[in-house]
Coordinates of C-alpha atoms in Angstrom, one line a residue:
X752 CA 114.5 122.0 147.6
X753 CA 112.0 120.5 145.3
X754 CA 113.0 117.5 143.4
X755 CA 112.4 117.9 139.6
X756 CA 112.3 114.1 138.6
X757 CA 108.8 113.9 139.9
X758 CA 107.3 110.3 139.6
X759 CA 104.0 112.0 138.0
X760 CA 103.4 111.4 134.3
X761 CA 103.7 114.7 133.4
X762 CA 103.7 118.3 135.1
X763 CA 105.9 121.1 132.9
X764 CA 107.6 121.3 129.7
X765 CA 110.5 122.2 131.7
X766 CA 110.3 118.8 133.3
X767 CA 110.0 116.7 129.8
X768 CA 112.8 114.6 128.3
X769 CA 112.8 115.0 124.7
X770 CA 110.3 113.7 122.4
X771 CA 110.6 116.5 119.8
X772 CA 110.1 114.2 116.9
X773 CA 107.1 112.6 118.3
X774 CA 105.2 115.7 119.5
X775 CA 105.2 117.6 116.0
X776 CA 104.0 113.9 114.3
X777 CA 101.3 114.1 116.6
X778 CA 100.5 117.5 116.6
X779 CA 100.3 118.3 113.3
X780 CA 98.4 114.8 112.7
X781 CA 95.6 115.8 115.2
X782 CA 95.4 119.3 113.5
X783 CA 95.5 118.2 110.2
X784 CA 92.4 115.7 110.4
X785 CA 93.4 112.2 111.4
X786 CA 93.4 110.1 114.3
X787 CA 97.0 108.9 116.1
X788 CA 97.5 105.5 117.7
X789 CA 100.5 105.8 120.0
X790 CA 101.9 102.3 121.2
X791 CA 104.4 101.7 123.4
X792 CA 105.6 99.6 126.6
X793 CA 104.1 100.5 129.8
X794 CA 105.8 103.3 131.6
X795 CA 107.1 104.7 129.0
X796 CA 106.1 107.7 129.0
X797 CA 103.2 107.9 126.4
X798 CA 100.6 109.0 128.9
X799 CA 103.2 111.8 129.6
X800 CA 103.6 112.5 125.8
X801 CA 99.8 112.5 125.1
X802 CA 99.8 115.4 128.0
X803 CA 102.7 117.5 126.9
X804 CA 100.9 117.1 123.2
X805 CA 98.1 118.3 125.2
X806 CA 99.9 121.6 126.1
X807 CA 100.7 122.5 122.2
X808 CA 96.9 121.9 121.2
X809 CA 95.6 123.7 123.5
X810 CA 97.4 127.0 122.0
X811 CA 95.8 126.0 118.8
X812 CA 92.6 126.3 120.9
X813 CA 91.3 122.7 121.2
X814 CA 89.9 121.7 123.8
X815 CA 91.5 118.4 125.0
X816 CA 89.8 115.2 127.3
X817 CA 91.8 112.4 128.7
X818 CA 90.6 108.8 129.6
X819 CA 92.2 105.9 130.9
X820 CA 89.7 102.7 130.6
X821 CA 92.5 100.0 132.0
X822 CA 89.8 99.3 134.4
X823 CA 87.0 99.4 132.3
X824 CA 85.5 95.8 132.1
X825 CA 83.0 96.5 130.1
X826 CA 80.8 99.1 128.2
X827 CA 79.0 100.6 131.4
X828 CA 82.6 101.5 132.6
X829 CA 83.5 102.7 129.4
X830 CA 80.3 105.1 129.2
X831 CA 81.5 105.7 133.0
X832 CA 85.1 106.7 132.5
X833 CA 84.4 108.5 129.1
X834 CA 81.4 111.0 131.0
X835 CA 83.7 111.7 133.7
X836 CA 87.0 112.4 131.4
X837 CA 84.9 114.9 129.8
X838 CA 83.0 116.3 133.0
X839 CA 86.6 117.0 134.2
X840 CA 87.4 118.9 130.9
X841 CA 84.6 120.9 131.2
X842 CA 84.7 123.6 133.9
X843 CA 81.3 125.1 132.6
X844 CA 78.3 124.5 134.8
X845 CA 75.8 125.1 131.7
X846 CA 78.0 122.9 129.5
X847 CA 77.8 119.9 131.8
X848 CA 74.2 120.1 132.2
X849 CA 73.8 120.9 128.2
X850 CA 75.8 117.4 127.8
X851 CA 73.5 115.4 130.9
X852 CA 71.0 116.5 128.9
X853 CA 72.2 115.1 125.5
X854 CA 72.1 111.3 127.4
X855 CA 68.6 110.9 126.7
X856 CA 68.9 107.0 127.2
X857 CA 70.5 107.1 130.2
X858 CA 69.9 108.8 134.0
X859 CA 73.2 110.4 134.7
X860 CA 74.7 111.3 138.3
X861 CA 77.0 113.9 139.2
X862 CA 78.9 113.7 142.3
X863 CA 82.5 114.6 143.9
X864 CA 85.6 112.4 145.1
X865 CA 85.4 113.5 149.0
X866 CA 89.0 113.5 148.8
X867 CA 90.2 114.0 145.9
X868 CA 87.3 116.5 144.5
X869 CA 87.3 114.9 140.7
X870 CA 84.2 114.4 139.1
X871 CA 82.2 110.9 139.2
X872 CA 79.3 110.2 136.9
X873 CA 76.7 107.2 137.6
X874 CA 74.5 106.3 134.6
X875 CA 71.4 104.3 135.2
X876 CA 69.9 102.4 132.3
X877 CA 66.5 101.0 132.3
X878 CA 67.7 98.1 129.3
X879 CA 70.8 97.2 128.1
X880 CA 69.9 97.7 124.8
X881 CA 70.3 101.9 125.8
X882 CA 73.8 101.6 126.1
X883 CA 75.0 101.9 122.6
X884 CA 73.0 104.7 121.8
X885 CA 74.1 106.2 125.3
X886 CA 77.6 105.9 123.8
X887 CA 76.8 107.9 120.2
X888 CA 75.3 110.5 122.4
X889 CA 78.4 111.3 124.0
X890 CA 80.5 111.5 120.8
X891 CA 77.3 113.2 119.3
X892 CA 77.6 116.1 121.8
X893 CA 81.4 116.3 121.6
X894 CA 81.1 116.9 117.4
X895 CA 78.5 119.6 118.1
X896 CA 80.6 121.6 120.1
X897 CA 82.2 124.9 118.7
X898 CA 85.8 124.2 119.7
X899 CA 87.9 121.2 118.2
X900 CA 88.3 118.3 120.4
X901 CA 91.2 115.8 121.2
X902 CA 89.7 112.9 122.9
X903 CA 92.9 110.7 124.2
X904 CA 92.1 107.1 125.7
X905 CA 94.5 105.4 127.5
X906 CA 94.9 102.0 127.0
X907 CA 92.4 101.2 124.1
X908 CA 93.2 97.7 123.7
X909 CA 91.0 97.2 126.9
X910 CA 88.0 97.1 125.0
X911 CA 88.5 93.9 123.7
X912 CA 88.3 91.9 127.3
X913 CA 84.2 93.5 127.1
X914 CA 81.4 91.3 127.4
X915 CA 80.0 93.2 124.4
X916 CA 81.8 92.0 121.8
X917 CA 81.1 94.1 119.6
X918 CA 82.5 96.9 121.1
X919 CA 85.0 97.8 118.6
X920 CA 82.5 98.2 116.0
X921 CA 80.6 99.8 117.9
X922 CA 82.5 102.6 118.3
X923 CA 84.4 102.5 114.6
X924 CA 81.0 103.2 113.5
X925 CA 80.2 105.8 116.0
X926 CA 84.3 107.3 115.6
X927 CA 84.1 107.4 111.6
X928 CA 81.0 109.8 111.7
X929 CA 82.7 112.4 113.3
X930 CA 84.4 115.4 111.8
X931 CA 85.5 117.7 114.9
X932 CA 86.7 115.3 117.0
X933 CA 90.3 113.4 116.9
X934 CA 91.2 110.7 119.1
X935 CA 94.6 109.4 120.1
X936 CA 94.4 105.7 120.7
X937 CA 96.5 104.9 123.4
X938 CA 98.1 100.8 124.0
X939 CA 101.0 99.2 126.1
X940 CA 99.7 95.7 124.1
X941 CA 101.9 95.7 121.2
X942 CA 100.5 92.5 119.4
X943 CA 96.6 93.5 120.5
X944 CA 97.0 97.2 119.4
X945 CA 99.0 96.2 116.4
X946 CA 96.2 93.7 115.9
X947 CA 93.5 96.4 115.7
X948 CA 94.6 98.8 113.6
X949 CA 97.1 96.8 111.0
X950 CA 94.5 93.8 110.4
X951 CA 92.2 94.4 107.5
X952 CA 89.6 92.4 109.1
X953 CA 89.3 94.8 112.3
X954 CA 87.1 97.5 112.1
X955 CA 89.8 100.1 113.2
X956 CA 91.7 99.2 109.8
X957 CA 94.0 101.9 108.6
X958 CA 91.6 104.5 111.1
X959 CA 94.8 106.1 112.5
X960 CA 98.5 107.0 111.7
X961 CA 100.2 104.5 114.5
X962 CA 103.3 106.2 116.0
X963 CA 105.5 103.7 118.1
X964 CA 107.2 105.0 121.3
X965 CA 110.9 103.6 121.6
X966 CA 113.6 104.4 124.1
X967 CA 115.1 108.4 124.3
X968 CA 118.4 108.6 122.5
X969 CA 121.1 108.2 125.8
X970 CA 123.1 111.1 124.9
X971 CA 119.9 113.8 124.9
X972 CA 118.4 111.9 128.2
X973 CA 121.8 112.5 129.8
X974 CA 121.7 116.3 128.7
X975 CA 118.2 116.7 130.6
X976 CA 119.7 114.5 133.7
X977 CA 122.7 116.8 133.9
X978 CA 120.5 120.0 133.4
X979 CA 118.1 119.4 135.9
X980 CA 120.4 118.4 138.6
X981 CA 122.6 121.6 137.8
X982 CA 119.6 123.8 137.6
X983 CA 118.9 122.5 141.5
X984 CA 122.0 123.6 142.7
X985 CA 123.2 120.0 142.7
X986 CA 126.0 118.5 140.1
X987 CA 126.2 114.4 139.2
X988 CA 129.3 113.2 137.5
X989 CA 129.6 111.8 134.2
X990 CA 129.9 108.5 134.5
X991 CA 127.0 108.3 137.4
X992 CA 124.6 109.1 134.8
X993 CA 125.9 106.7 132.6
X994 CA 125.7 104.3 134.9
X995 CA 121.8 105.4 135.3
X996 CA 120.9 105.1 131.6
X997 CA 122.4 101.4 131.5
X998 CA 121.3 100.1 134.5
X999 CA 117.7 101.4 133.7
X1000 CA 117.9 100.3 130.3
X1001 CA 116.4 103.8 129.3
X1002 CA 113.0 102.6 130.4
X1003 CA 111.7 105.9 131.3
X1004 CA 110.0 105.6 134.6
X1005 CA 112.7 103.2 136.3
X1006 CA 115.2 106.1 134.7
X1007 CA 113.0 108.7 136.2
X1008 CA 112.3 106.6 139.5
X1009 CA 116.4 106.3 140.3
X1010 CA 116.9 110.2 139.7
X1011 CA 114.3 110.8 142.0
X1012 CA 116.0 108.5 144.4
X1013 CA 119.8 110.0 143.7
X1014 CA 118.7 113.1 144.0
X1015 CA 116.6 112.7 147.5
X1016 CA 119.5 110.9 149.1
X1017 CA 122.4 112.9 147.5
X1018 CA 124.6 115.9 148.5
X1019 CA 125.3 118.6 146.3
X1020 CA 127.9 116.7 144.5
X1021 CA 126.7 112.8 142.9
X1022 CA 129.4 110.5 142.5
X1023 CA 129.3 107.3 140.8
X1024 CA 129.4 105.1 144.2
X1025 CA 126.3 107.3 145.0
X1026 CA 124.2 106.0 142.5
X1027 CA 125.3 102.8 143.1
X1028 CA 123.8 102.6 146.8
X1029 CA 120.7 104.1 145.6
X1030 CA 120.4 101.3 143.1
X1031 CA 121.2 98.5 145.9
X1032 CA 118.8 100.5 148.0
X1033 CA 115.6 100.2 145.4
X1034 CA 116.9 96.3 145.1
X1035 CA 116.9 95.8 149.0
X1036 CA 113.3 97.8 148.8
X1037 CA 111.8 96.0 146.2
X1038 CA 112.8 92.1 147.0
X1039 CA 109.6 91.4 149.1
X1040 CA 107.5 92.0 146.0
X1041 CA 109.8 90.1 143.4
X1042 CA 109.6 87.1 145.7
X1043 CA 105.6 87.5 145.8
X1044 CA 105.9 87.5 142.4
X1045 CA 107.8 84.1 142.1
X1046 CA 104.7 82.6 143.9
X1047 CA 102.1 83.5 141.3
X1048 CA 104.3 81.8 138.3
X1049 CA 105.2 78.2 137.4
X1050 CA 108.8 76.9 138.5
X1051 CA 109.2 76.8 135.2
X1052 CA 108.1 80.1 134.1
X1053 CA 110.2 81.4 136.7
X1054 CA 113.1 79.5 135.7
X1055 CA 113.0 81.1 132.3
X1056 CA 112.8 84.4 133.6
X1057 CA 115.8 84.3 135.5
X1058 CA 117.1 82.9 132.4
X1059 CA 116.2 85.9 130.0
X1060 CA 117.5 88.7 132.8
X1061 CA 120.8 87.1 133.3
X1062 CA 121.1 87.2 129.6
X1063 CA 119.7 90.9 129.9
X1064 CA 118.2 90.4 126.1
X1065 CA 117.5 87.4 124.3
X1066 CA 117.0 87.0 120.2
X1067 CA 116.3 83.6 120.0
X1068 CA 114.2 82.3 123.2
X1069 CA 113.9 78.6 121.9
X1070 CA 117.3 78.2 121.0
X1071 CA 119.1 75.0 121.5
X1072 CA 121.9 76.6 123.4
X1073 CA 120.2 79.2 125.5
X1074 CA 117.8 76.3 126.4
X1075 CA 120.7 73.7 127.5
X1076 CA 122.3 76.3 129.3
X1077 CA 119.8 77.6 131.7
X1078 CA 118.4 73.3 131.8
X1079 CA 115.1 74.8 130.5
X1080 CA 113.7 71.7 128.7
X1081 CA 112.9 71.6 125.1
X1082 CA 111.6 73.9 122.5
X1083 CA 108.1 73.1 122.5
X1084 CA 108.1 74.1 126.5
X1085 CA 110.1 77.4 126.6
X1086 CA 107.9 78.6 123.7
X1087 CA 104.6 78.0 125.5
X1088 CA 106.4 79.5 128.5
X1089 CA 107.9 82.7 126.1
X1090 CA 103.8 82.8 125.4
X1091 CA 102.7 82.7 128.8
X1092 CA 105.1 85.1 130.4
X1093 CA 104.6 87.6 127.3
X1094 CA 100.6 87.7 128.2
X1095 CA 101.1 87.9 132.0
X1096 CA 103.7 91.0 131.3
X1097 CA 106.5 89.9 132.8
X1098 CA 108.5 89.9 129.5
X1099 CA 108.6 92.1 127.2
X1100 CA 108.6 91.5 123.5
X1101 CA 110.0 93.8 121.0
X1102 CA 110.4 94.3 117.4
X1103 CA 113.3 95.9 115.0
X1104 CA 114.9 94.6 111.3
X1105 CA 116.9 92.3 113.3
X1106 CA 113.7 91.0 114.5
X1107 CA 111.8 89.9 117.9
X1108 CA 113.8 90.1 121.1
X1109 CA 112.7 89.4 124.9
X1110 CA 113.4 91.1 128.3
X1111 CA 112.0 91.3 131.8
X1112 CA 109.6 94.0 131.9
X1113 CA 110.4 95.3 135.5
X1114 CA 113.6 96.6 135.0
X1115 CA 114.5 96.5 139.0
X1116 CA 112.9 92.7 139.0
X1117 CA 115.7 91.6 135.8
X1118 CA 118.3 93.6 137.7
X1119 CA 117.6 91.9 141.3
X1120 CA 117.4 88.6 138.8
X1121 CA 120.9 88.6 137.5
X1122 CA 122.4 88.0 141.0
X1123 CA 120.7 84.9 141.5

């Protein structure tokens, strides 16, 4: 029996949780002339949303490219990722060479992944200086096409740790030119993605409508739980999925991850002590690399950490009492530790009216947390 709570962003409609209210915003955005900026916390499932948006546009007969540049350094692994993204959206022989052809500054290479058969593209340059007209060509070609295209890059903010500095100019001035292509910026970096398109000194100012990815509403994420386990032959009891939903915090790949797990180890009938071992089981699994973690912190970074996951949320991080209870130090310290843990990732900062609140960003790491 095939488990339906693959870990993989995205496969089917049939396997997508909700998102209704997201997915028209962005499709009629796209369709309607501007660019999206989706933001959101890692693994929450934008990369997933951005492909299931993919789905809809395609039936309005755009022809849609994916890139994730989180390992892009710098702007020869941006031109890299970007002319392999669209090599792999193009199954056209004649189209591909049409858009080789279009590089004029650079030497481009086509060759396959032995093992995984996806496209890789080598560009040779013979100055620098051919680089940023290297990058105009590409969204030069896209615009001339005959088809409207939906360029999505995945983690965007990445463009500001490039050696060129002017990156971001760069391409507002290439982006702004264009008329038949849309892009959806994609960030897990609230305050650097925020940063880019809110601050009227950034050249991406105002550029996109910015769409911020929260948490799926418990009582619709428990309907899809219930419904693919039922559609498997399998049933899970009521409180076992609330117990699910709370202990994952509604993150959705640590939600995802434990339904995977419940439903590998599970008969045809889930019980709420069922879910329970599973979640022991992930802990048990998972403690070698939360201790690796420890090593790679402060004492005092790590100190506070344990602090914020026993609390499970905290409002005010420098507050006298949270402070003297966990023997933290003073205020000047745990906010230069709040700082530090916030840039690593390892907490998670969140806005609402009420204002800013703080978490542990591995859900499985806060949960192993509280027990110590």
């Amino acid at each position: 029996m095939i488990n339906p709570f693959l870990l993989e962003p995205y496969t089917s409609k049939e396997l997508f949780c909700d998102r209704e209210l997201e997915l028209k915003e962005i499709v009629s955005l796209l369709t309607n002339g501007s660019n999206v900026t989706l933001i959101s916390p890692r693994r929450y499932g934008k990369t997933g949303l951005i492909f299931r948006a993919f789905d809809d546009l395609r039936e309005k007969k755009c022809t849609c490219i994916y890139a994730d540049i989180f390992s892009a350094q710098n702007l020869d692994d941006f031109l890299k990722i970007l002319s392999e993204a669209i090599v792999s959206a193009v199954t056209s022989e004649s189209i591909i060479k049409k858009f080789f052809n279009a590089l004029k500054n650079a030497r481009p290479t086509l060759s396959y992944d032995p093992v995984s058969g996806s496209p890789q593209v080598s560009l040779s340059f013979l100055m620098d200086s051919q680089k940023p007209p290297t990058l105009k060509s590409i969204f030069d070609f896209l615009e001339k096409q005959e088809t409207q295209i939906i360029f999505a890059i995945d983690e965007f903010q990445q463009i500001r740790e490039f050696k060129e500095t002017n990156t971001e100019a760069l391409l507002r001035t290439y982006i702004q030119q264009l008329h038949h292509v849309k892009f959806i910026f994609c960030g897990s970096k609230k305050h650097l993605m925020t940063d880019m398109f809110t601050n009227a000194k950034k050249p991406f100012y105002e550029s996109s409508r910015t769409i911020y990815i929260s948490r799926i509403d418990a009582d619709k994420y428990k309907v899809f739980i219930t419904g693919l386990f039922k559609k498997a032959g399998k049933s899970i009891d009521d409180d076992a999925v609330d117990f699910i939903l709370g202990w994952t915090k509604r993150h959705t790949y640590y939600t995802q991850f434990v339904c995977n797990q419940v439903f590998a180890d599970s008969s045809q009938r889930i019980t709420l002590e069922d879910v329970k071992n599973v979640a022991s089981k992930i802990l048990r699994f998972e403690t070698t690399n939360f201790i690796e973690r420890r090593n790679l912190i402060t004492e005092k970074q790590w100190k506070y950490l344990v602090a914020v996951a026993k609390e499970g949320e905290v409002r005010k991080p420098t507050a006298a009492d949270f402070l003297m209870k966990y023997k933290i130090g003073n205020a000047a310290t745990a906010k230069k530790i709040l700082t530090a843990l916030v840039e690593k990732e390892l907490l998670l900062e969140q806005s609402d009216l009420s204002g800013k609140s703080y978490s542990v960003y591995n859900v499985f790491m806060s949960r192993w947390m509280e027990s110590l």
